[in-house]
Tab-separated table of C-alpha atoms (C1' of nucleotides) in Angstrom:
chain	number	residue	atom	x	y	z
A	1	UNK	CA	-66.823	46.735	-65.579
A	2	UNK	CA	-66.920	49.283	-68.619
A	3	UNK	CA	-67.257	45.981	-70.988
A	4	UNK	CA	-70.712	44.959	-69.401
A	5	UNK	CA	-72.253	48.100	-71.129
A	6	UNK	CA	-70.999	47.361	-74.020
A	7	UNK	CA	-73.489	45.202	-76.322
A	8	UNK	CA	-71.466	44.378	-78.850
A	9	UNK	CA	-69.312	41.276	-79.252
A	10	UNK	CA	-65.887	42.827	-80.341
A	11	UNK	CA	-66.137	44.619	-77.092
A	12	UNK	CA	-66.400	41.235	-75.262
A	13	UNK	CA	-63.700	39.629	-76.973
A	14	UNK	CA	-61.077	42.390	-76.596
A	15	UNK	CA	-61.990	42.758	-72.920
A	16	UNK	CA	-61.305	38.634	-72.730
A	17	UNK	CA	-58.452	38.906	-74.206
A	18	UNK	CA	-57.086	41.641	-72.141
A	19	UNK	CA	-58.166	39.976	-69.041
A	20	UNK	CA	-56.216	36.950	-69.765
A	21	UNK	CA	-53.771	36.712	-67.006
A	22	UNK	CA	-54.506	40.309	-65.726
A	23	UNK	CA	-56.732	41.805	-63.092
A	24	UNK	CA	-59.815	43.615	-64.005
A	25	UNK	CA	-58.382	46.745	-62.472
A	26	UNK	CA	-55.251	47.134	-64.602
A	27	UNK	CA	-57.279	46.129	-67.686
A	28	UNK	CA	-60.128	48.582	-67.063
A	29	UNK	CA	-58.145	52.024	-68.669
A	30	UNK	CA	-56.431	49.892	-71.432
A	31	UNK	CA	-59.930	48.563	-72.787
A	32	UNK	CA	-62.009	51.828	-72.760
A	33	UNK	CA	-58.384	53.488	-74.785
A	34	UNK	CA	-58.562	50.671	-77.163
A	35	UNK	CA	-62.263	51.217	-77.726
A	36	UNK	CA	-61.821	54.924	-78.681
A	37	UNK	CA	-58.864	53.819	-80.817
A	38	UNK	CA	-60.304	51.268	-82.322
A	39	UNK	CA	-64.054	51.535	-82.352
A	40	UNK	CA	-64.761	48.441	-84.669
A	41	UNK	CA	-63.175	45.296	-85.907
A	42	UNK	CA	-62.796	46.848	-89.276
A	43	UNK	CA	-60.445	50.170	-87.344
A	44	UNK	CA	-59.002	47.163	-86.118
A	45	UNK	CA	-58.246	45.647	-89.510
A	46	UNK	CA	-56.858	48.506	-90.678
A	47	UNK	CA	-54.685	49.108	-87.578
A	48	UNK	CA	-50.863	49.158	-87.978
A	49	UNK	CA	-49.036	46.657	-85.382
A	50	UNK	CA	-46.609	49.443	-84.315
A	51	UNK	CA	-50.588	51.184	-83.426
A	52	UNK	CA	-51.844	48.239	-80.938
A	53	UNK	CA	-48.254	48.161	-79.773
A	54	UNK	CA	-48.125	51.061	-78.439
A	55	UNK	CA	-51.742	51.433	-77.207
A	56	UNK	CA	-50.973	47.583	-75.327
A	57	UNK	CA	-47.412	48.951	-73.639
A	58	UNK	CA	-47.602	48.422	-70.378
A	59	UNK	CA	-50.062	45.625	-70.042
A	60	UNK	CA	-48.197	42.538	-70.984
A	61	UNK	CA	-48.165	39.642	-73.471
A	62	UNK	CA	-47.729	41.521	-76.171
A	63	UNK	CA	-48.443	38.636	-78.528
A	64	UNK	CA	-52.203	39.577	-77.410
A	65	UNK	CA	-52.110	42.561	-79.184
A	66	UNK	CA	-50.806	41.044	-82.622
A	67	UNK	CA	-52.931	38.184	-82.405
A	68	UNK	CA	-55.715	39.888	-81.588
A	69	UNK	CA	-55.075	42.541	-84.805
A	70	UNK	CA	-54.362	39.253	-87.171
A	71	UNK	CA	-57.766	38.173	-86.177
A	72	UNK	CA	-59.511	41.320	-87.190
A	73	UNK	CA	-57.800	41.006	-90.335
A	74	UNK	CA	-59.606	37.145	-90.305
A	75	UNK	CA	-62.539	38.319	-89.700
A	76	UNK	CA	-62.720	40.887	-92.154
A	77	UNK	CA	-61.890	38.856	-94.479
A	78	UNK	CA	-63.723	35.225	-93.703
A	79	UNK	CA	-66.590	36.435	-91.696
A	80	UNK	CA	-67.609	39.340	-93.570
A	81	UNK	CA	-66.373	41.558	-90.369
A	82	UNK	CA	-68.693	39.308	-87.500
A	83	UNK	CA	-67.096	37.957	-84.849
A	84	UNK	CA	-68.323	34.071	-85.020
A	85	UNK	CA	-70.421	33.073	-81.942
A	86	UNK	CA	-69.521	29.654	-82.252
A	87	UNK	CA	-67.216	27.978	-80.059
A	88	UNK	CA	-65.437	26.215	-82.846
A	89	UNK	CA	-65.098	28.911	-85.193
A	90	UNK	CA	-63.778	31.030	-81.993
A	91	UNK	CA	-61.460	28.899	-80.866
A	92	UNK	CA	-59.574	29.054	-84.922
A	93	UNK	CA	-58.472	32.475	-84.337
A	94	UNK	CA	-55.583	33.307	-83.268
A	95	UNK	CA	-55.205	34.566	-79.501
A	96	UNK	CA	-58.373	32.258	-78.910
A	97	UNK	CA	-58.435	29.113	-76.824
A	98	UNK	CA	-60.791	27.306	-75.106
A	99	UNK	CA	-61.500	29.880	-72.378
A	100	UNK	CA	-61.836	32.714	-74.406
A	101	UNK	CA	-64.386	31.078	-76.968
A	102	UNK	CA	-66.532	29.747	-74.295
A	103	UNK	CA	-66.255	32.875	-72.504
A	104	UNK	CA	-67.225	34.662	-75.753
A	105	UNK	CA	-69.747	32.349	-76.844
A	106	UNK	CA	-71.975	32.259	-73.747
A	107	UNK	CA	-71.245	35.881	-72.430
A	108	UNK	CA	-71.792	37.804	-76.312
A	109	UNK	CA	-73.929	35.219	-78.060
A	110	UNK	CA	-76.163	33.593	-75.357
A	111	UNK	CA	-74.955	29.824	-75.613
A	112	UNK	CA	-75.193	27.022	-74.116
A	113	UNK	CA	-70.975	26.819	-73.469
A	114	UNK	CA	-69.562	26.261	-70.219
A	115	UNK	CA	-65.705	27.861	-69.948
A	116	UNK	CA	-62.864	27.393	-67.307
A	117	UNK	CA	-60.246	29.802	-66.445
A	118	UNK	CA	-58.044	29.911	-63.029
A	119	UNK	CA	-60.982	31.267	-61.058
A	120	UNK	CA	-63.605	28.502	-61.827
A	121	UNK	CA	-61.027	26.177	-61.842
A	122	UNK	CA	-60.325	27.036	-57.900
A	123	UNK	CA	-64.293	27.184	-57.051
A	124	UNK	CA	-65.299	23.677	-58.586
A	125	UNK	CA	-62.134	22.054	-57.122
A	126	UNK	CA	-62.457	23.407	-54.317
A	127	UNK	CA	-66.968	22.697	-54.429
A	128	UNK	CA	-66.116	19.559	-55.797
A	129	UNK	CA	-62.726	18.677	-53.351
A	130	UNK	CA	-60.609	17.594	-56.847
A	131	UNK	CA	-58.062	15.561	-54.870
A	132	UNK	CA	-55.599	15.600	-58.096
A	133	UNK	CA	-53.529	18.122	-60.146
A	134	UNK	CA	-55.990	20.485	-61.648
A	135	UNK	CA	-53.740	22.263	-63.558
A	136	UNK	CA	-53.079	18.867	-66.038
A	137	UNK	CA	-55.113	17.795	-69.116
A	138	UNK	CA	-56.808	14.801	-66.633
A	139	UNK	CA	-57.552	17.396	-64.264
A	140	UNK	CA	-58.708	19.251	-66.742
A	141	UNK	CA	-60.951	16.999	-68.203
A	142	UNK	CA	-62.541	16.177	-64.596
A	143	UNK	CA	-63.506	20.427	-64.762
A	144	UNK	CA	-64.917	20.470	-67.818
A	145	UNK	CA	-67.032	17.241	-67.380
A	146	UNK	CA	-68.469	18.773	-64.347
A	147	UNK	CA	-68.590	22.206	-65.871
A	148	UNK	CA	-70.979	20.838	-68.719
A	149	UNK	CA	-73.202	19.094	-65.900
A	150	UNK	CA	-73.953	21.965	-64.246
A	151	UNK	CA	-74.121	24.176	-66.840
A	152	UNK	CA	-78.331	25.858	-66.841
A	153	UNK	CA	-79.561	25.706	-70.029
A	154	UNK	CA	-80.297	29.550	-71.538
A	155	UNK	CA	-77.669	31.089	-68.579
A	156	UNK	CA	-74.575	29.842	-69.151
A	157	UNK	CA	-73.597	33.645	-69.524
A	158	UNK	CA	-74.426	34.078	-66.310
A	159	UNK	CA	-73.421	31.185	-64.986
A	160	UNK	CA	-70.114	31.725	-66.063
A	161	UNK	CA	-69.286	35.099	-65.086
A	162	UNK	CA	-71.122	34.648	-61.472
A	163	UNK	CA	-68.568	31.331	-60.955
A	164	UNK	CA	-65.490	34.081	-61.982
A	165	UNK	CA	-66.955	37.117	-59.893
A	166	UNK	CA	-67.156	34.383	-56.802
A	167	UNK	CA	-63.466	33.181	-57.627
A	168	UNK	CA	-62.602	37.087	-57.878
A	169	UNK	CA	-64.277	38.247	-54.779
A	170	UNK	CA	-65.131	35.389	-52.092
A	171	UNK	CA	-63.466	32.456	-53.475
A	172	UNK	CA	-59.990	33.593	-53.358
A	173	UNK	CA	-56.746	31.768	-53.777
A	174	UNK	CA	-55.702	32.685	-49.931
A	175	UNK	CA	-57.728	33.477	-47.442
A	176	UNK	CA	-61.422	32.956	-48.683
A	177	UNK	CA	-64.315	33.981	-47.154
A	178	UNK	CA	-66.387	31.002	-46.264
A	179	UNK	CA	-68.650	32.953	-43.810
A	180	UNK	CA	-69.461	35.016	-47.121
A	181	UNK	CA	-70.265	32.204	-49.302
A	182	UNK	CA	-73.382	31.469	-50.971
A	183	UNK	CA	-71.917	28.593	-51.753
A	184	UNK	CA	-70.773	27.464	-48.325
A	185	UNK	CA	-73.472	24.534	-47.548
A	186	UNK	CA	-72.411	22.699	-50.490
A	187	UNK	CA	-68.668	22.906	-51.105
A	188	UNK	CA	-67.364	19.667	-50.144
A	189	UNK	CA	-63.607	20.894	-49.459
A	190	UNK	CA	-65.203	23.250	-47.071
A	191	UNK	CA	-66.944	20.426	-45.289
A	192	UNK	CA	-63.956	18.788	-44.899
A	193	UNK	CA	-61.754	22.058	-43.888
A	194	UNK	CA	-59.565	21.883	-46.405
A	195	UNK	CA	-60.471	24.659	-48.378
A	196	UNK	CA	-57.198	26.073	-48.419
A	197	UNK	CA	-55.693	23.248	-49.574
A	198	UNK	CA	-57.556	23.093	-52.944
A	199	UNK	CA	-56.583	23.273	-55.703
A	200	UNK	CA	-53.921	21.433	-55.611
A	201	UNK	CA	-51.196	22.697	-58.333
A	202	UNK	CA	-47.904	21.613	-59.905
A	203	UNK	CA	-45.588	23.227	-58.075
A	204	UNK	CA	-43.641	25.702	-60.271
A	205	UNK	CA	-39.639	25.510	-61.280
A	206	UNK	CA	-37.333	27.988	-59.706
A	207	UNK	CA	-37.080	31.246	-61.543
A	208	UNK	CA	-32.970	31.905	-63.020
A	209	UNK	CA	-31.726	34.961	-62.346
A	210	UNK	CA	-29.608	36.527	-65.764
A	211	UNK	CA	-27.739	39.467	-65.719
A	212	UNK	CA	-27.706	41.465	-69.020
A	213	UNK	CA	-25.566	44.412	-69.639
A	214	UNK	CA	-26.684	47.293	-72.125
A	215	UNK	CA	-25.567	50.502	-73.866
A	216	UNK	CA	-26.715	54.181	-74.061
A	217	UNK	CA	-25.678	55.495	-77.309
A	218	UNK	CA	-26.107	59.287	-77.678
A	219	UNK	CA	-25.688	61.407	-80.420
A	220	UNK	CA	-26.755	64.972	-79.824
A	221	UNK	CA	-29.751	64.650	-77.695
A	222	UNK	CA	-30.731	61.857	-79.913
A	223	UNK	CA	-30.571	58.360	-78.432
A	224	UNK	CA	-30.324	54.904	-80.470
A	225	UNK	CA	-33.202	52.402	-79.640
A	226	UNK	CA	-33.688	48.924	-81.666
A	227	UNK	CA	-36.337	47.329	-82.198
A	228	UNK	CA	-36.992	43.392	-81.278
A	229	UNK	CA	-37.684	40.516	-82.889
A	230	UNK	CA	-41.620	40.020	-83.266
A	231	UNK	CA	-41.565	36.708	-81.748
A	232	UNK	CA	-40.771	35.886	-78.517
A	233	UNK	CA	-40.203	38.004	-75.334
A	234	UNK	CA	-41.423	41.992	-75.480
A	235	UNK	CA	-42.168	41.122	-79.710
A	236	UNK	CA	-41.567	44.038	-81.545
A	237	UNK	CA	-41.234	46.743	-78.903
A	238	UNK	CA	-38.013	48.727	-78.772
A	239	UNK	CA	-35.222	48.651	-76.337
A	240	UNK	CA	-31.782	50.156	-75.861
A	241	UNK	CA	-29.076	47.937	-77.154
A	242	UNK	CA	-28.328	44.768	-74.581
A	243	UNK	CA	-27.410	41.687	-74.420
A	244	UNK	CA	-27.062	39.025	-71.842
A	245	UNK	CA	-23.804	37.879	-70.580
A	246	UNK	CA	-22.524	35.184	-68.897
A	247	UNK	CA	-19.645	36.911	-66.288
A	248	UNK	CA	-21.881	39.509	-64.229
A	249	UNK	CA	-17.887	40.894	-62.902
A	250	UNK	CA	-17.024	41.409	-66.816
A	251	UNK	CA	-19.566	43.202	-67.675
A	252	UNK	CA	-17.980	46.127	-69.300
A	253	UNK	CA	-15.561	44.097	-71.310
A	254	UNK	CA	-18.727	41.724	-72.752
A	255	UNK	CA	-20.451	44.716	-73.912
A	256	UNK	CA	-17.376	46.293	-75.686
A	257	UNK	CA	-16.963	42.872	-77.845
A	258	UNK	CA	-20.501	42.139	-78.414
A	259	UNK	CA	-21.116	45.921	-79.814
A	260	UNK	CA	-18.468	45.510	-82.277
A	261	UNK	CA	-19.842	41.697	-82.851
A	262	UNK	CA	-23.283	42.648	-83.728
A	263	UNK	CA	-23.238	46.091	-84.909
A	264	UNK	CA	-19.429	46.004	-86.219
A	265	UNK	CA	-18.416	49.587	-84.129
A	266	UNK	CA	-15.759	50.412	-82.123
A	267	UNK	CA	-17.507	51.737	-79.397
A	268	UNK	CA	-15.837	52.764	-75.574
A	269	UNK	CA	-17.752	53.227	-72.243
A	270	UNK	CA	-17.442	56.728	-70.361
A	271	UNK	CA	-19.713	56.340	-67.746
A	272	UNK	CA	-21.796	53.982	-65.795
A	273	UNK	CA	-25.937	54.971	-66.315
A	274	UNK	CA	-26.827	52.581	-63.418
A	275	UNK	CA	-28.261	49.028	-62.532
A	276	UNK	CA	-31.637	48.179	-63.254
A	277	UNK	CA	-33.424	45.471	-61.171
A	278	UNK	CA	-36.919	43.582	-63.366
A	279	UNK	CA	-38.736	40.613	-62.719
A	280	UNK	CA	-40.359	38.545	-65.617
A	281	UNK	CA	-42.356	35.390	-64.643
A	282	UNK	CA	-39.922	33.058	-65.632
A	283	UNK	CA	-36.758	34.655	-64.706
A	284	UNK	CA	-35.291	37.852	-62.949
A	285	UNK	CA	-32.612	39.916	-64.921
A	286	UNK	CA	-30.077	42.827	-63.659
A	287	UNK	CA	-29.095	44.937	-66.158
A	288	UNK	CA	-26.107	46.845	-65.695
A	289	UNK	CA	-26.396	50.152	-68.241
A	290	UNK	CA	-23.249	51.615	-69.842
A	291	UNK	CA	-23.041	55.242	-71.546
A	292	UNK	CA	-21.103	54.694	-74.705
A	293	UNK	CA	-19.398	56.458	-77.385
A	294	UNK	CA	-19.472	55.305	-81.175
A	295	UNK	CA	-16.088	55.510	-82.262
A	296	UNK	CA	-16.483	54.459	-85.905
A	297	UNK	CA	-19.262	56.086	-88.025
A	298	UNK	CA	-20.388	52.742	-89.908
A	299	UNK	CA	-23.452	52.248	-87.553
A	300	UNK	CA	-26.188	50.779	-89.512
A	301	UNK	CA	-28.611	47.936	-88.491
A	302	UNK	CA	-31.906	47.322	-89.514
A	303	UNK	CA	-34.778	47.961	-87.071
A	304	UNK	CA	-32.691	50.532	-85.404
A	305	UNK	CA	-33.870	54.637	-84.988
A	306	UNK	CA	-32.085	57.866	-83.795
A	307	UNK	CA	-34.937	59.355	-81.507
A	308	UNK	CA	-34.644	62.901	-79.386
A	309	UNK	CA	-35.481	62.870	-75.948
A	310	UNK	CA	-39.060	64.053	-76.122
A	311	UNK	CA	-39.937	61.429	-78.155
A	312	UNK	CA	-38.657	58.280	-76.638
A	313	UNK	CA	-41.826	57.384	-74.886
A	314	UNK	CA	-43.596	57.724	-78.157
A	315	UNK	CA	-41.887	54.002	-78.915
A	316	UNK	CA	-43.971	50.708	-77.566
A	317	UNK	CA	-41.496	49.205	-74.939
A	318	UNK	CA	-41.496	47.394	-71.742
A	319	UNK	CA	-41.123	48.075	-68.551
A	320	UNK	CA	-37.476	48.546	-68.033
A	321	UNK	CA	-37.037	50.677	-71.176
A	322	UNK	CA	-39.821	52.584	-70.612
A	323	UNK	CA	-38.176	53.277	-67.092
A	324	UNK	CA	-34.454	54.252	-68.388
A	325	UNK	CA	-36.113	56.408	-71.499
A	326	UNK	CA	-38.027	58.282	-68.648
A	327	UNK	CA	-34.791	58.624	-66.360
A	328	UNK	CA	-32.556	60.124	-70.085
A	329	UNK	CA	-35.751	62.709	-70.579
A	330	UNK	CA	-35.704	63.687	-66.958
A	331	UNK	CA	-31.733	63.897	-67.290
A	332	UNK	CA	-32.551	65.999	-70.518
A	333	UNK	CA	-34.485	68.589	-69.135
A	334	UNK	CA	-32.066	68.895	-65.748
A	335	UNK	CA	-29.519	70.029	-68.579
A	336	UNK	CA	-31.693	72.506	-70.346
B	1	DA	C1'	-46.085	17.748	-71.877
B	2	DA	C1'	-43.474	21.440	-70.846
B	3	DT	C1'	-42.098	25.905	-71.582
B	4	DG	C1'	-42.246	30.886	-72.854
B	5	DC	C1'	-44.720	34.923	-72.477
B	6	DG	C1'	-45.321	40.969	-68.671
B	7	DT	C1'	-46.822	43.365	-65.229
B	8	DG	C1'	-48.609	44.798	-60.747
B	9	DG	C1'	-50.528	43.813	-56.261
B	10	DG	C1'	-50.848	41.454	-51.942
B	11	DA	C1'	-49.154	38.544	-48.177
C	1	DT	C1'	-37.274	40.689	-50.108
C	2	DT	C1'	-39.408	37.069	-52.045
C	3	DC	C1'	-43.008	34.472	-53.528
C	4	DC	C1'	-47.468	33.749	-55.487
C	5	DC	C1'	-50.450	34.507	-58.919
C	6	DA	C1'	-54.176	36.845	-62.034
C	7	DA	C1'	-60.819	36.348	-66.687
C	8	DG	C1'	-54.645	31.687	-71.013
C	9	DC	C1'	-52.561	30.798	-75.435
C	10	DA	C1'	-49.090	29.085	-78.704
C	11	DT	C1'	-45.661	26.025	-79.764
DNA sequence: AATGCGTGGGA
DNA sequence: TTCCCAAGCAT
């Protein structure tokens, strides 16, 4: 892992905070990019948000990417332009929790901080055979009690990147390999067989399914794109012009009232672009894509651009605009 | 406490 | 296809 050769604490923290939630392999190109792009914590600082936008498209909580830009702005100015390696001062910026400031803490600065994240909270439940919810603040509470037991004094680095590595590699949510263990001898859930049945979760609502219908606006070989909100889902990355509806069979008709309702143009449909299938972790969407034509000439919203073909993909996005700005360039070209 | 927040890979 | 979930955090 490039981030292991690296001495230097920034380069722990942004590799944490990358990791959150994502596999080492996905994060692996992302970190050494950011690195070139932004050597330091003061390059950082300095940074635009539209810049760590678009170097973090693709990989996913984008809030990570703000947060972790505000915090080089903190750090510049509170800490002189150190990272803290304390756990409290950590855990005060934002994008920190718990996790990340003990992982920072004991992996960057040496101490004596033990840290939990979904792979050490399967191993100790699973060492320990938690017979309750580990995934609520009791449970919780029962990890990092047992996590500061066991925690040696002077390797708590170690310690807590070996108990990840074994989550990562041997001590996997299905299928572990027990024969493999070097932990086998002592894992009480393993004693008892029930290995796979630890940890025990919360099981998980059913995702909703929304159907959103959206609008290719083309002028020239220019195509409109707006830009969202910074909060909330895909903050600040830009999009073609869509909106949920609530009658998947109307469709067409929604998107003809809702143009004029937020943009205040006339606008008519003249051909279908396609359906477009995504999955988000808390719900699945179908977007059904409309080519439209502006039929008034008062078009003018803030956070909206005109952008040509070739430059589409130079705008952060997510997943599904990223995929229909690839499919218009493609179409582009075919023309040319 | 419960929910929102992306994406990709494996079973 | 569908589900699970992966080095969590903020609100």
């Amino acid at each position: 892992m490039p981030w292991r050769d690296h001495l230097d604490p920034y380069a722990i923290w942004v590799s944490e905070i990358m990791l959150q939630q994502t596999r080492v392999n996905t994060v692996v190109p992302y970190f050494e990019r950011w690195m070139n792009m932004f050597p330091g914590i003061s390059e950082l600082a300095n940074s635009t948000e539209a810049d760590v936008l678009a170097a973090w498209e693709g990989l996913g909580y984008y809030s990570r990417a703000r947060n972790l830009r505000l915090a080089a702005q903190i750090i510049m100015n509170e800490y002189q332009g150190r990272l803290p390696g304390d756990v409290k001062e950590l855990i005060r910026l934002p994008g920190v929790g718990r996790y990340t400031a003990g992982a920072i803490a004991s992996i960057a600065f040496k101490a004596d901080e033990p840290t939990l994240d979904g792979n050490i909270r399967r191993v100790f439940a699973r060492l320990f055979d938690i017979r309750e919810s580990v995934d609520t603040p009791s449970g919780e509470k029962i990890l990092w009690t047992l996590l500061n037991a066991e925690l040696p004094e002077g390797r708590a680095g170690d310690f807590n990147q070996g108990l990840m590595d074994l989550g990562a590699t041997l001590c996997t949510p299905q299928n572990p390999e027990c024969g493999q263990c070097p932990l086998c001898g002592i894992c009480q859930a393993r004693a008892k067989g029930v290995q796979t049945e630890r940890p025990i979760l919360k099981s998980k609502p059913i995702q909703p399914h929304f159907t959103y219908v959206g609008a290719i606006i083309r002028e020239g070989n220019r195509y409109l794109l707006v830009k969202r909100p910074s909060q909330g889902l895909l903050g600040g990355m830009w999009e073609f012009p869509n909106y949920r509806v609530v009658n998947e069979e109307a469709a067409d008709k929604y998107l003809e009232r809702l143009m004029a309702e937020r943009y205040g143009v006339k606008v008519k449909i003249t051909s279908k672009q396609g359906i477009f299938k995504h999955a988000y972790t808390h719900f699945r969407l179908t977007l059904q894509l409309y080519n439209v034509k502006i039929l008034t000439d008062n078009l003018a919203v803030p956070d909206m651009c005109w952008v040509p073909a070739d430059e589409l993909l130079n705008y952060p996005m997510g997943k599904v605009a990223r995929q229909i700005s690839k499919t218009l360039k493609s179409n582009e070209k075919r023309q040319l």
